[in-house]
Tab-separated table of C-alpha atoms in Angstrom:
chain	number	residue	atom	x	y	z
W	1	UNK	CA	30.729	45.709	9.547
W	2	UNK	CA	32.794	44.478	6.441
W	3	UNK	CA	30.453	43.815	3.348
W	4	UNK	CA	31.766	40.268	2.906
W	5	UNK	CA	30.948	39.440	6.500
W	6	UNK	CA	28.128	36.156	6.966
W	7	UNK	CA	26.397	39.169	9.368
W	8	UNK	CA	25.863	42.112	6.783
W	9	UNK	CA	22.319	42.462	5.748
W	10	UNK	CA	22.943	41.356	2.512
W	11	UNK	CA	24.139	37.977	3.348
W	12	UNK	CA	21.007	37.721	5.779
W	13	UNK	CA	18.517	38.392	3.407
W	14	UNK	CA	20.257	35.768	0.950
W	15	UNK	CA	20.926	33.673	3.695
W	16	UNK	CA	16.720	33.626	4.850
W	17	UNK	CA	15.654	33.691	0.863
W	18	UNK	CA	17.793	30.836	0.926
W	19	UNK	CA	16.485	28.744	3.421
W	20	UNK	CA	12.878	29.946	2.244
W	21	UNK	CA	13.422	28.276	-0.979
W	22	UNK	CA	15.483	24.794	0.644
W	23	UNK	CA	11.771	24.697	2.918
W	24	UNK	CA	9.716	24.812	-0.013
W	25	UNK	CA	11.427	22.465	-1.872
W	26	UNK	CA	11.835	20.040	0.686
W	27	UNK	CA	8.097	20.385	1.701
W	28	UNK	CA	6.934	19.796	-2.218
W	29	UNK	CA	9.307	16.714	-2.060
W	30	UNK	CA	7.520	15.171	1.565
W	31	UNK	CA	4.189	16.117	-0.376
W	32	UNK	CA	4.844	13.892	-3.621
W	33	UNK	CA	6.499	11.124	-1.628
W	34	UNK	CA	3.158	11.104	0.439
W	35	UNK	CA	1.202	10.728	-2.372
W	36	UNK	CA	2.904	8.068	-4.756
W	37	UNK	CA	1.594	4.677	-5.268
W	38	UNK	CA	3.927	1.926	-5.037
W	39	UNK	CA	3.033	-0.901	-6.945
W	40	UNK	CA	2.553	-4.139	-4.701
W	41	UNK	CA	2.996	-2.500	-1.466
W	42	UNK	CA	0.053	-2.231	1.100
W	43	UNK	CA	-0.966	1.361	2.379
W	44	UNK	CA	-0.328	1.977	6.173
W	45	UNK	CA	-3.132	0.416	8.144
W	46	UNK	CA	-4.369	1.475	11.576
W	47	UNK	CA	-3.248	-1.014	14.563
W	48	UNK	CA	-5.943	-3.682	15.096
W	49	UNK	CA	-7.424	-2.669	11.178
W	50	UNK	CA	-8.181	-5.835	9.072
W	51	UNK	CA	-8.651	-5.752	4.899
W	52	UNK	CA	-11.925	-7.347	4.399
W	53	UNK	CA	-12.390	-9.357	1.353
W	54	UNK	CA	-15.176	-11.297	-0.419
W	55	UNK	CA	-14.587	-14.380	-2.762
W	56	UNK	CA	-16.970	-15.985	-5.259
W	57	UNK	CA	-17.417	-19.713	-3.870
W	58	UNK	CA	-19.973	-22.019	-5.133
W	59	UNK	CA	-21.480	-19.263	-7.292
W	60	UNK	CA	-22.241	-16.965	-4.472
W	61	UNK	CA	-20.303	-14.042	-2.488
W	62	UNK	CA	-18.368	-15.466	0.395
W	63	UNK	CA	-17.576	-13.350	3.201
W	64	UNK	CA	-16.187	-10.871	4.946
W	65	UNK	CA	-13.055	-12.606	5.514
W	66	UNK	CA	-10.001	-12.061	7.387
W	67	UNK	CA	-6.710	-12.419	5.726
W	68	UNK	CA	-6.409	-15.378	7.687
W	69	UNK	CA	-9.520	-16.726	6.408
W	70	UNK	CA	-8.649	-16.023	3.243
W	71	UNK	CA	-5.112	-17.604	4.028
W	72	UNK	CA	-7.019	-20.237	4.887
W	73	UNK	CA	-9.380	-20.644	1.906
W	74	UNK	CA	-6.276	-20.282	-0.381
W	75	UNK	CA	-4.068	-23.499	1.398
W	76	UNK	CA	-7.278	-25.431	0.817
W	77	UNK	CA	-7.466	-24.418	-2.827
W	78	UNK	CA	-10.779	-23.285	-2.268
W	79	UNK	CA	-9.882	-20.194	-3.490
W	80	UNK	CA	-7.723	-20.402	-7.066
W	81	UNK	CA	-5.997	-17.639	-9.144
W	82	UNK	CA	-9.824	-17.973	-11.303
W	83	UNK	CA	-11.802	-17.268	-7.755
W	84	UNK	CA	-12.901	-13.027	-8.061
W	85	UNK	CA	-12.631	-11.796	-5.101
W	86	UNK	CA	-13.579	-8.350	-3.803
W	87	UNK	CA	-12.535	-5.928	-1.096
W	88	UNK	CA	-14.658	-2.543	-0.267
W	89	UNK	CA	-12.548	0.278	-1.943
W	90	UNK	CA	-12.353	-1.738	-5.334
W	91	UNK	CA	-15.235	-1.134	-8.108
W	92	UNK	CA	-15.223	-4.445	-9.586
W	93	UNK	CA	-14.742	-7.756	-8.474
W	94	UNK	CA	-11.284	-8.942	-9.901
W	95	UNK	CA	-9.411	-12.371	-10.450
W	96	UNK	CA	-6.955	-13.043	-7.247
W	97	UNK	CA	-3.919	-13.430	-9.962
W	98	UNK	CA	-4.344	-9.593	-10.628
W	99	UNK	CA	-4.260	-8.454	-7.306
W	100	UNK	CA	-0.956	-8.823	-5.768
W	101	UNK	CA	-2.236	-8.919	-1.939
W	102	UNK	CA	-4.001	-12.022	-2.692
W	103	UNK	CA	-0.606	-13.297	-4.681
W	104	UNK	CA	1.305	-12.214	-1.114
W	105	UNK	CA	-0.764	-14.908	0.415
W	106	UNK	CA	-0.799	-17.183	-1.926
W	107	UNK	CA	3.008	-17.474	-1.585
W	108	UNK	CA	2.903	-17.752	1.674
W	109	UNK	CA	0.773	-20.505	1.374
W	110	UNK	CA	2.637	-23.860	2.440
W	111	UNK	CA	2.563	-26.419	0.009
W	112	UNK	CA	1.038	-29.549	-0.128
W	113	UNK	CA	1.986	-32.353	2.609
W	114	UNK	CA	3.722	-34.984	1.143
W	115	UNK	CA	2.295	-38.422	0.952
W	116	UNK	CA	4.177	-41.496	2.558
């Protein structure tokens, strides 16, 4: 078998070293990617899995609530960029302006009806 030949031993090992190395890399790569943090975008949730939140209403913890409560809550303006809401996971209760899932709803929020 000629030395230069894909099938000598030599270009085998390299060949398997090779591909031992591309595997490693690419499986590093999958592992970071699985682990960043995108800013603003929600984590994969289960089918049928709702976010449960709490809001500050009247002085007192409101809740759980649905997104679509809290959909809700927002369109009535019950629940302002100054409301602190809460959601188990978090360690503090935080202003809805800094947390952009409650922005995401508030934009989706229709505005007002017009009078007339």
């Amino acid at each position: 078998m000629d030395e230069g030949s894909f099938y000598s031993i030599d270009r085998l090992v390299e060949f398997g070293l090779s591909m031992a190395v591309a595997t490693q890399m690419a499986n590093s790569m999958n592992i970071g990617l699985q682990s960043m943090v995108t800013p603003g975008a929600d984590n994969a949730m289960l089918p049928g899995e709702q976010p449960v939140w709490y809001a500050v209403l009247d002085g007192s913890a409101t809740g759980p609530l649905s997104l679509a409560e809290l959909s809700r809550l927002i369109a009535e303006k019950r629940v302002t960029k100054e409301t602190y809401v809460w959601k188990p996971g978090m360690p503090n209760w935080r202003l809805a302006e800094d947390l952009p899932e409650v922005l995401r709803l508030v934009a989706l929020a229709p505005p007002p009806v017009p009078e007339g």
